[in-house]
XYZ file of C-alpha atoms in Angstrom:
735
model
C -1.210 66.492 90.131
C -0.777 68.858 87.246
C -1.311 67.619 83.790
C 0.320 69.190 80.725
C -2.441 69.784 78.173
C -0.052 69.593 75.246
C 1.274 66.247 76.305
C -2.223 64.897 76.776
C -3.299 66.070 73.349
C -0.357 64.492 71.651
C -1.069 61.145 73.281
C -4.690 61.269 72.289
C -3.806 62.020 68.671
C -1.503 59.031 68.401
C -4.143 56.704 69.834
C -6.845 57.829 67.391
C -4.566 57.255 64.352
C -3.797 53.710 65.523
C -7.481 52.964 66.079
C -8.404 54.182 62.594
C -5.681 52.032 61.085
C -7.021 48.990 62.941
C -10.585 49.734 61.755
C -9.468 50.021 58.129
C -7.586 46.742 58.375
C -10.648 44.930 59.787
C -12.816 46.427 57.063
C -10.445 45.205 54.328
C -10.496 41.711 55.829
C -14.302 41.686 55.848
C -14.442 42.854 52.236
C -11.939 40.172 51.224
C -13.978 37.482 52.981
C -17.171 38.695 51.318
C -15.515 38.735 47.862
C -14.119 35.238 48.366
C -17.534 33.937 49.492
C -19.185 35.493 46.445
C -16.593 33.959 44.149
C -17.156 30.506 45.675
C -20.925 30.906 45.373
C -20.616 31.942 41.718
C -18.406 28.956 41.036
C -20.976 26.675 42.662
C -23.765 28.157 40.554
C -21.794 27.637 37.364
C -20.806 24.085 38.309
C -24.375 23.119 39.262
C -25.962 24.937 36.358
C -23.454 23.411 33.951
C -23.736 24.253 30.303
C -27.190 25.797 30.781
C -25.618 28.833 32.434
C -22.936 29.093 29.754
C -25.561 28.851 26.997
C -27.082 32.111 28.251
C -23.885 33.993 27.434
C -24.253 36.025 24.221
C -22.200 35.035 21.182
C -19.148 37.070 20.474
C -18.211 38.455 17.064
C -15.986 35.472 16.354
C -18.853 33.021 17.015
C -20.892 34.442 14.120
C -18.143 34.086 11.516
C -18.085 30.962 9.338
C -14.906 28.894 9.509
C -13.001 27.425 6.595
C -12.763 24.173 8.557
C -16.554 23.736 8.590
C -16.767 23.154 4.821
C -13.340 21.839 3.850
C -11.447 20.497 6.841
C -13.395 17.229 7.238
C -14.737 16.877 3.706
C -14.570 13.396 2.160
C -12.518 13.500 -1.010
C -11.335 10.992 -3.605
C -7.567 10.461 -3.912
C -5.752 10.896 -7.190
C -2.931 8.380 -7.652
C -0.865 7.071 -10.545
C -2.195 3.719 -11.772
C -0.764 1.108 -14.118
C -2.536 -1.398 -16.326
C -1.523 -4.539 -14.419
C -2.935 -8.020 -14.901
C -5.117 -7.954 -11.751
C -6.545 -4.550 -12.705
C -7.366 -5.709 -16.224
C -8.885 -8.901 -14.811
C -11.053 -6.875 -12.441
C -12.265 -4.592 -15.224
C -12.930 -7.412 -17.709
C -15.337 -9.507 -15.619
C -18.561 -10.488 -17.360
C -21.924 -11.414 -15.891
C -21.513 -14.324 -13.455
C -22.855 -17.800 -14.107
C -25.720 -19.036 -11.946
C -27.827 -21.886 -13.353
C -26.536 -22.183 -16.924
C -25.931 -25.608 -18.397
C -22.216 -26.406 -17.967
C -22.210 -28.592 -21.081
C -23.021 -25.539 -23.227
C -20.181 -23.393 -21.836
C -16.725 -23.615 -23.456
C -14.363 -25.535 -21.210
C -10.926 -24.328 -20.187
C -8.813 -27.380 -19.382
C -6.486 -26.581 -16.496
C -4.001 -28.843 -14.745
C -2.972 -28.505 -11.126
C 0.564 -27.543 -12.131
C -0.746 -24.783 -14.400
C -3.063 -23.513 -11.664
C -0.180 -23.149 -9.194
C 1.980 -21.520 -11.850
C -0.715 -18.978 -12.703
C -1.390 -18.188 -9.053
C 2.281 -17.369 -8.541
C 2.917 -15.412 -11.722
C -0.218 -13.283 -12.007
C 0.288 -10.902 -9.106
C 2.912 -9.866 -6.529
C 0.191 -10.223 -3.879
C -0.030 -13.706 -2.340
C -3.729 -14.482 -2.328
C -5.508 -16.774 0.085
C -8.947 -18.306 0.515
C -11.017 -15.957 2.634
C -8.299 -13.321 2.527
C -8.848 -9.846 3.956
C -7.338 -7.879 1.073
C -10.278 -5.443 1.097
C -10.936 -5.079 4.831
C -7.363 -5.427 6.137
C -4.852 -4.782 3.326
C -2.009 -4.289 5.809
C -2.179 -7.973 6.754
C -1.678 -9.255 3.192
C 1.681 -10.749 2.177
C 3.410 -9.677 -1.023
C 6.666 -10.432 -2.798
C 7.879 -6.998 -1.720
C 7.803 -7.752 2.014
C 11.320 -9.239 2.368
C 12.767 -6.429 0.259
C 10.890 -3.869 2.323
C 12.466 -5.196 5.511
C 15.914 -5.258 3.889
C 15.452 -1.638 2.743
C 14.011 -0.499 6.075
C 15.854 2.304 7.846
C 15.130 0.612 11.178
C 15.345 -3.149 10.535
C 17.548 -3.774 7.499
C 21.176 -4.812 7.380
C 22.216 -1.779 5.356
C 20.654 0.473 7.974
C 22.658 -1.295 10.694
C 25.860 -0.975 8.658
C 25.226 2.740 8.126
C 26.020 3.342 11.808
C 29.641 2.487 10.980
C 29.872 4.789 7.954
C 32.344 7.655 8.032
C 30.721 10.930 9.099
C 31.800 14.341 7.792
C 30.727 17.584 9.491
C 31.599 21.165 8.630
C 30.801 24.591 10.083
C 31.515 28.115 8.833
C 30.460 31.227 10.814
C 31.085 34.986 10.439
C 30.935 37.401 13.362
C 31.088 41.190 13.571
C 31.677 42.904 16.954
C 31.054 46.629 17.548
C 30.482 47.480 21.223
C 31.424 50.221 23.677
C 33.631 49.423 26.637
C 33.779 50.727 30.176
C 37.050 52.498 29.495
C 37.717 56.233 28.935
C 39.094 56.933 25.508
C 39.667 60.738 25.535
C 38.199 63.997 27.014
C 37.395 67.353 25.420
C 37.338 70.393 27.797
C 34.004 72.089 28.095
C 33.342 75.508 26.605
C 31.814 78.459 28.402
C 32.510 76.973 31.765
C 30.592 73.822 30.877
C 31.560 70.281 31.919
C 34.159 68.437 29.822
C 33.011 65.871 27.165
C 34.138 62.322 28.003
C 34.274 59.658 25.224
C 34.100 55.926 26.123
C 36.301 53.279 24.600
C 35.065 50.816 21.963
C 35.814 47.397 20.614
C 35.436 46.602 16.917
C 36.419 43.318 15.291
C 35.543 40.906 12.499
C 35.848 37.200 13.212
C 35.326 33.972 11.251
C 35.412 30.336 12.331
C 35.720 27.287 10.084
C 35.728 23.731 11.462
C 35.399 20.346 9.800
C 35.704 16.767 11.011
C 35.895 13.307 9.479
C 35.015 10.545 11.975
C 34.760 6.778 11.623
C 33.217 4.202 13.992
C 34.766 0.736 13.798
C 33.389 -2.699 14.577
C 35.661 -2.949 17.617
C 33.980 0.099 19.194
C 36.851 2.473 18.464
C 36.197 5.929 17.044
C 38.789 7.746 14.942
C 38.430 11.416 14.106
C 40.454 13.940 12.134
C 39.624 17.616 12.792
C 40.737 20.879 11.276
C 39.810 24.319 12.639
C 40.621 27.829 11.384
C 39.853 31.083 13.207
C 40.198 34.492 11.617
C 40.233 37.704 13.644
C 40.622 41.396 12.769
C 40.392 44.042 15.497
C 40.288 47.842 15.482
C 40.572 48.296 19.234
C 43.045 51.174 19.942
C 44.259 49.240 22.952
C 45.439 46.420 20.680
C 48.554 48.230 19.541
C 50.675 45.490 21.046
C 49.276 42.841 18.573
C 51.654 41.225 16.093
C 49.166 41.472 13.208
C 45.979 43.531 12.966
C 44.350 40.528 11.245
C 45.484 37.004 11.954
C 44.650 33.358 11.118
C 45.009 30.717 13.816
C 44.084 27.074 13.746
C 45.044 23.476 14.301
C 44.938 20.006 12.812
C 43.929 17.322 15.306
C 43.740 13.508 15.310
C 41.750 11.635 17.954
C 41.406 7.993 18.922
C 38.788 6.845 21.433
C 38.827 3.166 22.315
C 36.322 1.579 24.736
C 38.009 -0.854 27.079
C 34.965 -2.278 28.897
C 31.444 -1.301 27.846
C 31.033 -1.018 24.075
C 34.261 -2.793 23.196
C 34.769 -5.780 20.925
C 33.287 -6.925 17.615
C 30.855 -9.296 19.320
C 29.024 -6.510 21.129
C 29.073 -4.096 18.199
C 27.799 -6.706 15.721
C 24.817 -7.310 18.019
C 24.009 -3.934 19.557
C 25.731 -1.566 17.177
C 27.265 1.652 18.484
C 24.285 2.227 20.799
C 25.158 3.048 24.408
C 21.609 2.543 25.758
C 21.125 -0.793 27.574
C 18.414 -2.922 26.011
C 18.625 -1.283 22.566
C 20.011 -3.724 19.990
C 20.236 -2.655 16.360
C 23.430 -4.282 15.192
C 24.150 -6.090 11.954
C 23.337 -9.551 13.336
C 19.958 -8.432 14.669
C 19.173 -6.818 11.308
C 20.218 -10.015 9.541
C 17.789 -12.003 11.698
C 15.028 -9.505 10.888
C 15.553 -10.187 7.189
C 15.606 -13.952 7.738
C 12.353 -13.768 9.696
C 10.751 -11.775 6.881
C 11.900 -14.434 4.409
C 10.357 -17.123 6.608
C 7.080 -15.189 6.697
C 7.196 -14.889 2.924
C 7.837 -18.618 2.564
C 4.909 -19.378 4.860
C 2.681 -17.209 2.669
C 3.826 -19.059 -0.454
C 3.096 -22.391 1.217
C -0.354 -21.133 2.184
C -0.966 -20.016 -1.396
C 0.033 -23.409 -2.819
C -2.179 -25.171 -0.272
C -5.138 -22.906 -1.051
C -4.772 -23.392 -4.804
C -4.710 -27.162 -4.406
C -7.683 -26.989 -2.046
C -9.684 -24.934 -4.533
C -8.592 -27.152 -7.435
C -9.719 -30.429 -5.833
C -12.885 -28.816 -4.462
C -13.794 -27.805 -8.016
C -13.035 -31.299 -9.279
C -15.248 -32.746 -6.539
C -18.007 -30.284 -7.479
C -17.977 -31.642 -11.030
C -18.309 -35.211 -9.756
C -21.061 -34.374 -7.284
C -22.948 -32.454 -9.960
C -22.652 -35.430 -12.255
C -23.973 -37.752 -9.510
C -26.955 -35.468 -8.905
C -27.648 -35.267 -12.629
C -27.625 -39.052 -12.910
C -29.934 -39.239 -9.887
C -32.283 -36.709 -11.463
C -32.338 -38.635 -14.729
C -33.104 -41.880 -12.907
C -35.852 -40.153 -10.899
C -37.239 -38.642 -14.097
C -37.381 -42.041 -15.773
C -39.146 -43.521 -12.760
C -41.565 -40.580 -12.664
C -42.345 -40.863 -16.374
C -42.779 -44.620 -16.106
C -45.164 -44.128 -13.199
C -47.126 -41.541 -15.180
C -47.605 -44.026 -18.024
C -48.758 -46.699 -15.611
C -51.203 -44.268 -14.048
C -52.589 -43.297 -17.436
C -53.206 -46.896 -18.437
C -54.781 -47.601 -15.064
C -52.206 -49.976 -13.657
C -50.487 -47.426 -11.404
C -51.298 -45.674 -8.170
C -51.513 -41.891 -7.692
C -49.543 -41.936 -4.419
C -46.647 -43.718 -6.124
C -46.747 -41.168 -8.938
C -46.646 -38.362 -6.374
C -43.679 -39.962 -4.613
C -41.790 -40.281 -7.901
C -42.634 -36.675 -8.797
C -41.406 -35.460 -5.382
C -38.115 -37.304 -5.723
C -37.578 -35.849 -9.201
C -37.963 -32.305 -7.901
C -35.754 -33.148 -4.940
C -32.933 -34.137 -7.290
C -33.692 -31.104 -9.468
C -33.141 -28.861 -6.410
C -29.889 -30.697 -5.641
C -28.691 -30.134 -9.212
C -29.505 -26.429 -9.026
C -27.768 -26.128 -5.658
C -24.758 -28.017 -7.036
C -24.570 -25.455 -9.841
C -25.216 -22.067 -8.230
C -25.057 -22.674 -4.476
C -22.452 -21.218 -2.145
C -20.528 -24.507 -2.422
C -21.689 -25.205 -5.955
C -19.728 -25.575 -9.149
C -19.781 -21.937 -10.249
C -18.876 -20.577 -6.807
C -15.916 -22.947 -6.443
C -14.822 -22.237 -10.003
C -14.835 -18.517 -9.260
C -12.794 -19.100 -6.094
C -10.161 -20.904 -8.132
C -10.272 -18.090 -10.668
C -9.453 -15.571 -7.958
C -6.515 -17.570 -6.658
C -4.969 -17.901 -10.121
C -5.646 -14.256 -11.016
C -8.293 -14.713 -13.711
C -11.404 -12.616 -14.191
C -14.448 -13.575 -12.151
C -16.123 -14.818 -15.346
C -15.077 -14.663 -18.996
C -17.498 -16.951 -20.794
C -15.422 -20.077 -20.154
C -15.622 -22.712 -17.455
C -12.467 -24.061 -15.850
C -12.335 -27.837 -15.904
C -9.624 -29.642 -13.892
C -7.616 -31.957 -16.116
C -5.298 -33.531 -13.523
C -6.482 -36.958 -12.457
C -6.727 -37.486 -8.708
C -4.336 -39.915 -7.080
C -5.971 -43.228 -6.232
C -2.841 -45.177 -5.237
C -2.113 -45.970 -1.640
C 0.803 -43.827 -0.411
C 2.597 -44.797 2.794
C 5.153 -42.462 4.408
C 7.851 -43.643 6.767
C 6.857 -42.115 10.093
C 10.321 -41.630 11.616
C 11.670 -39.936 8.519
C 8.578 -37.772 8.110
C 8.755 -36.678 11.755
C 12.424 -35.780 11.417
C 11.694 -33.733 8.311
C 8.782 -31.950 9.976
C 10.866 -30.886 12.993
C 13.682 -29.750 10.719
C 12.065 -28.370 7.565
C 8.914 -26.653 8.771
C 9.161 -22.924 8.180
C 7.507 -22.222 11.527
C 10.324 -24.061 13.320
C 13.007 -22.176 11.430
C 11.300 -18.856 12.088
C 11.054 -19.550 15.806
C 14.669 -20.667 15.919
C 15.652 -17.320 14.472
C 13.716 -15.667 17.287
C 15.607 -17.812 19.792
C 18.879 -16.875 18.117
C 17.986 -13.192 18.376
C 17.385 -13.482 22.115
C 20.603 -15.470 22.566
C 22.529 -12.644 20.931
C 20.707 -10.070 23.019
C 21.667 -11.978 26.171
C 25.308 -11.856 25.131
C 25.127 -8.119 24.430
C 23.272 -7.435 27.685
C 25.930 -9.239 29.708
C 28.708 -7.366 27.908
C 26.863 -4.126 28.590
C 26.844 -4.811 32.335
C 30.184 -3.037 32.739
C 31.332 0.537 33.404
C 32.201 2.808 30.522
C 35.999 3.012 30.460
C 37.477 4.673 27.354
C 41.053 5.296 26.381
C 41.395 8.696 24.700
C 44.393 9.963 22.764
C 44.673 13.282 20.916
C 47.484 14.892 18.984
C 47.349 18.421 17.622
C 49.436 20.617 15.291
C 48.882 24.345 15.836
C 49.742 27.339 13.707
C 49.464 31.129 13.356
C 49.792 33.353 10.312
C 49.161 36.775 8.877
C 47.652 35.130 5.797
C 45.850 31.880 5.270
C 48.024 30.721 2.382
C 51.152 32.481 1.163
C 54.688 32.155 -0.179
C 56.541 34.626 2.071
C 59.617 33.696 4.054
C 58.983 35.761 7.160
C 57.971 34.132 10.406
C 54.234 33.486 10.734
C 53.681 34.542 7.154
C 50.722 32.151 6.624
C 48.760 29.647 8.710
C 49.357 26.454 6.736
C 53.104 26.994 6.599
C 53.097 27.430 10.359
C 51.124 24.208 10.858
C 53.221 22.133 8.462
C 56.465 23.335 10.021
C 55.435 21.414 13.117
C 56.936 23.841 15.576
C 53.880 23.854 17.825
C 52.543 20.418 18.710
C 50.273 19.295 21.541
C 49.096 15.958 22.734
C 47.163 14.278 25.476
C 46.289 10.747 26.486
C 44.217 9.364 29.274
C 41.165 7.422 30.278
C 37.571 8.341 30.977
C 35.380 6.432 33.401
C 31.645 6.843 33.710
C 28.865 4.585 34.903
C 25.566 4.844 36.749
C 25.995 3.731 40.317
C 24.457 0.303 40.684
C 24.089 -0.298 36.889
C 20.350 -0.690 37.418
C 19.263 -0.226 33.788
C 21.922 -2.624 32.484
C 20.877 -5.212 35.069
C 17.257 -4.872 33.940
C 18.355 -5.375 30.349
C 20.084 -8.629 31.313
C 17.002 -9.829 33.162
C 14.735 -8.891 30.258
C 16.937 -10.713 27.746
C 17.090 -13.864 29.894
C 13.327 -13.964 30.407
C 12.734 -13.320 26.719
C 15.111 -16.135 25.812
C 13.336 -18.562 28.124
C 10.020 -17.543 26.605
C 11.176 -18.047 23.002
C 12.720 -21.411 23.854
C 9.483 -22.515 25.488
C 7.569 -21.415 22.381
C 10.009 -23.347 20.185
C 9.502 -26.518 22.212
C 5.743 -26.064 22.123
C 5.876 -25.430 18.369
C 7.700 -28.698 17.794
C 5.207 -30.517 20.005
C 2.294 -29.024 18.085
C 3.892 -29.931 14.755
C 4.322 -33.541 15.859
C 0.633 -33.671 16.767
C -0.392 -32.075 13.466
C 1.775 -34.534 11.547
C 0.205 -37.386 13.479
C -3.250 -36.117 12.544
C -2.217 -35.828 8.901
C -0.802 -39.362 8.883
C -3.988 -40.663 10.470
C -6.103 -38.832 7.918
C -4.202 -40.252 4.967
C -4.864 -43.781 6.251
C -8.467 -43.000 7.099
C -9.319 -41.262 3.834
C -7.846 -44.072 1.776
C -9.826 -46.648 3.727
C -12.968 -44.536 3.310
C -12.180 -44.349 -0.394
C -12.260 -48.122 -0.639
C -15.322 -48.442 1.594
C -17.343 -45.781 -0.182
C -16.464 -47.248 -3.567
C -17.637 -50.684 -2.489
C -20.765 -49.063 -1.074
C -21.331 -47.268 -4.371
C -20.992 -50.489 -6.351
C -23.384 -52.276 -3.973
C -25.947 -49.496 -4.328
C -25.675 -49.669 -8.118
C -26.439 -53.401 -8.021
C -29.278 -52.768 -5.586
C -30.850 -50.197 -7.937
C -30.640 -52.590 -10.871
C -32.325 -55.369 -8.899
C -35.072 -53.156 -7.456
C -35.722 -51.534 -10.818
C -36.376 -54.926 -12.422
C -38.528 -56.046 -9.499
C -40.516 -52.809 -9.583
C -41.134 -52.959 -13.315
C -42.177 -56.583 -12.990
C -44.655 -55.513 -10.330
C -43.030 -57.573 -7.608
C -41.957 -54.729 -5.323
C -43.073 -51.362 -3.933
C -41.845 -48.105 -5.462
C -40.602 -46.896 -2.079
C -37.715 -49.344 -2.143
C -36.676 -48.192 -5.606
C -36.841 -44.496 -4.717
C -34.848 -45.078 -1.564
C -32.246 -47.046 -3.515
C -31.928 -44.212 -6.047
C -31.285 -41.721 -3.257
C -28.749 -44.051 -1.709
C -26.800 -44.505 -4.927
C -26.524 -40.735 -5.428
C -25.423 -40.312 -1.820
C -22.867 -43.117 -2.013
C -21.461 -41.828 -5.315
C -21.102 -38.333 -3.880
C -19.417 -39.709 -0.768
C -17.080 -41.773 -2.905
C -15.897 -38.716 -4.829
C -15.656 -36.668 -1.667
C -13.458 -39.331 -0.086
C -11.367 -39.535 -3.270
C -10.542 -35.837 -3.256
C -10.255 -35.792 0.531
C -7.565 -38.428 0.101
C -5.668 -36.162 -2.314
C -5.991 -33.295 0.133
C -4.727 -35.581 2.900
C -1.622 -36.229 0.815
C -1.229 -32.470 0.456
C -1.652 -32.022 4.209
C 1.041 -34.511 5.149
C 3.454 -32.831 2.747
C 2.581 -29.520 4.304
C 3.042 -30.835 7.832
C 6.456 -32.272 7.067
C 7.616 -29.163 5.179
C 7.747 -30.526 1.627
C 4.674 -28.909 0.070
C 6.680 -26.576 -2.161
C 8.666 -29.462 -3.613
C 5.475 -31.520 -3.934
C 3.906 -28.739 -6.024
C 7.112 -27.997 -7.951
C 7.638 -24.549 -6.463
C 11.030 -23.101 -5.615
C 11.924 -19.824 -3.953
C 14.738 -17.744 -5.416
C 16.131 -14.265 -5.017
C 14.932 -11.570 -7.379
C 17.189 -9.816 -9.901
C 19.983 -7.672 -8.551
C 20.176 -3.944 -9.096
C 21.994 -2.718 -12.192
C 25.743 -2.880 -11.725
C 25.609 -4.979 -8.561
C 27.108 -8.042 -10.257
C 29.944 -5.950 -11.689
C 30.666 -4.412 -8.292
C 30.697 -7.847 -6.655
C 33.097 -9.122 -9.302
C 35.411 -6.151 -8.815
C 35.436 -6.581 -5.047
C 35.998 -10.325 -5.344
C 39.276 -9.806 -7.194
C 40.811 -8.376 -4.027
C 39.636 -11.213 -1.784
C 41.466 -14.461 -1.179
C 40.246 -17.583 0.626
C 41.880 -18.415 3.934
C 44.429 -21.171 3.622
C 44.081 -22.113 7.270
C 40.685 -20.973 8.621
C 41.400 -22.512 12.024
C 44.272 -20.094 12.555
C 41.985 -17.065 12.215
C 39.769 -15.928 15.043
C 36.307 -15.114 13.650
C 32.950 -14.546 15.368
C 30.523 -17.439 15.675
C 28.446 -17.759 12.472
C 24.793 -16.814 12.674
C 23.498 -19.787 10.649
C 24.715 -23.246 9.747
C 24.524 -22.591 6.006
C 21.986 -22.193 3.206
C 18.681 -24.023 3.313
C 16.446 -24.856 0.358
C 12.804 -25.300 1.442
C 11.887 -26.646 -2.013
C 14.588 -29.325 -2.176
C 13.403 -32.674 -3.495
C 12.959 -35.137 -0.661
C 11.942 -38.342 -2.449
C 11.940 -39.413 -6.087
C 11.566 -43.199 -6.152
C 8.390 -45.203 -5.727
C 7.849 -48.765 -4.675
C 4.701 -50.350 -6.067
C 3.781 -53.642 -4.440
C 7.339 -54.172 -3.302
C 8.981 -53.572 -6.704
C 10.139 -50.314 -8.290
C 7.980 -50.599 -11.387
C 7.196 -46.929 -11.722
C 7.831 -43.471 -10.402
C 6.040 -41.869 -7.552
C 2.746 -40.342 -8.541
C 3.428 -37.456 -6.163
C 6.281 -35.891 -8.114
C 8.526 -33.348 -6.421
C 10.663 -31.298 -8.742
C 11.302 -27.523 -8.668
C 11.612 -23.442 -9.582
C 10.173 -19.958 -8.299
C 10.839 -16.461 -7.503
C 7.747 -17.142 -7.398
C 7.763 -19.337 -10.469
C 7.280 -22.960 -11.388
C 10.287 -24.542 -13.019
C 11.132 -27.669 -14.903
C 14.610 -28.216 -13.565
C 15.945 -31.784 -13.535
C 15.638 -33.607 -10.271
C 18.863 -34.316 -8.408
C 20.166 -37.821 -8.771
C 20.808 -38.322 -5.068
C 18.008 -37.477 -2.637
C 18.710 -35.938 0.734
C 19.794 -38.169 3.546
C 16.623 -37.500 5.503
C 14.231 -38.250 2.656
C 11.138 -40.200 3.597
C 10.726 -43.526 1.777
C 7.347 -43.632 0.092
C 5.515 -46.844 -0.699
C 2.822 -46.611 -3.350
C 0.250 -49.351 -3.449
C -2.185 -49.072 -6.389
C -5.807 -48.882 -5.385
C -6.878 -50.286 -8.748
C -4.968 -53.497 -8.262
C -6.407 -54.090 -4.833
C -10.036 -53.456 -5.750
C -9.979 -54.599 -9.397
C -12.340 -51.817 -10.459
C -12.497 -49.936 -13.749
C -11.774 -46.429 -12.466
C -12.008 -44.845 -15.927
C -15.606 -45.952 -16.063
C -16.172 -44.700 -12.522
C -14.686 -41.276 -13.293
C -16.613 -40.828 -16.528
C -18.890 -37.782 -16.412
C -22.173 -37.827 -18.271
C -22.525 -35.156 -20.947
């Protein structure tokens, strides 16, 4: 067989090129695998070495440059604000050195009644103070007189903010536009010279345009939206192909009226008063919700005022008790001192015993320590006096010593349980606040159910169009100016129809309904539990008022018995018929019983305060009334002007109106009881008077002649008549 050498060579050449290509491809794959393995190994080294490997990297130029942030960004600075010379600031700056163990009889007294203390606490500062308040550590939790106004002026919670969604909205736009661009169209051709190619010129488009649009739109409480639009377009073109145009520059435009009325979702005043114009399920920011927000803020403010009145009375009676306890300890110290001195004389003349003298000396120093603790201790006279000073807005110390001048109540006060319980469940601010929360969720349930519908809107538009060479003119030719063309009404358009849109399944709206229902059940459960808790608290307060009065009688009888015991043992000891231990023990007992008597006396007054607080009449009991602050300038005149155009309905039943949000005004400081029955006959007025004024202020308004129908009858039984004790002598404080 004969082989062609040329053919064999050609075959061999093709094979060698293919083999080399395969070798190069395998080599590239090996290099890629090696590079990938090295990259993985380097990553492992960095990850295992961590920051130690990165620390070995040299710093770049930017790492050696100081930053402005290092010295100024996190520097602690002192703010500069505008400050006014208010009463609290002056009181803070005018404090003198505090009292510790000074003799109270040598300090000028400042006689202060309970009514004056409450009045000062309300008038001195817009901040509502409280015992143990966190004004320094948590100022955001402190209540002030500005809180209700802040909610009313809030852009998210206030009524005015909710009403602003229905304000008329005006929008306007004005734009200029210049167009200068070539077009893919041959304009003209110039023959070439010297045998060259011809010169071809492309077409162009040049124009000046302007657009002016404005709109006035109004959202109504029924969900409808009305809009009035006006649009003007100006155009001037220099395109050679526009030779067919009527005017080289022209004004065109239209005047349009639109009415969009929801038929299902978003329709009706009920939905829009609750949810507002919002189309998002679960978002409720209507006027009624904003009104409830303001009412809740007023309830919170009222609760803070009640807490302030309770704290002031607590501090006032605690200070009065501190005076009595100090006086009891002073009398005990004086008695111990007399016994100690008498024992010293007996020891000097040789008729006494050294152990008895040591016992008398020890008891004297024991009472001396009690007197010092009663003066400067954490619950001593000066500490409690300073606490009352803070609540009424006075300086911490000013060289005077507050002395309570209001006598404590010692008459037996009996409240009718059924009436007091009814008042507590009706008048307590916590109940009213929670009922507002329930009302909010009830409204949200209504809105959520109304929102569980497709969006079906009726839309109607009507338009007047025009065209003109000028914008405004007086010519008589056709299309002389735009506004003449529009007002002639020759070109009118209109359309009407409906729009339907809804998410398939209405899942989000269904969730909003479920959320509102669960929230309503929760708030109702909380309301029921609140009423249950209030009934228990009122029961505790009623029990305490009976207990404290009984303890008052018992401790007074104990005090009188201990006084007689001391007199007897003192005579027996001085006659040498008894041991000194019995006398010293009797002296300690009389101080203890006197202190307990005064503690029970003021605990009884605080129990009276507590039952008024539990049944919602503490403000009236302390003669405090809440009132609205002054209106803005001109508001009264505007209200008077508006009222001249309003007329009362002659037949309200013939007018369909939405369900009212509340049942009417409520006065938390209304007088609940004015008469007293002493031993079955009305021989005097109730010692616990309840008359009224505030904004926060204390007023001296006359009491209404007719009490409320749910007033609690109060029976006052005098403690003096039952015990036949000279209380003036018992309350007398030694100088």
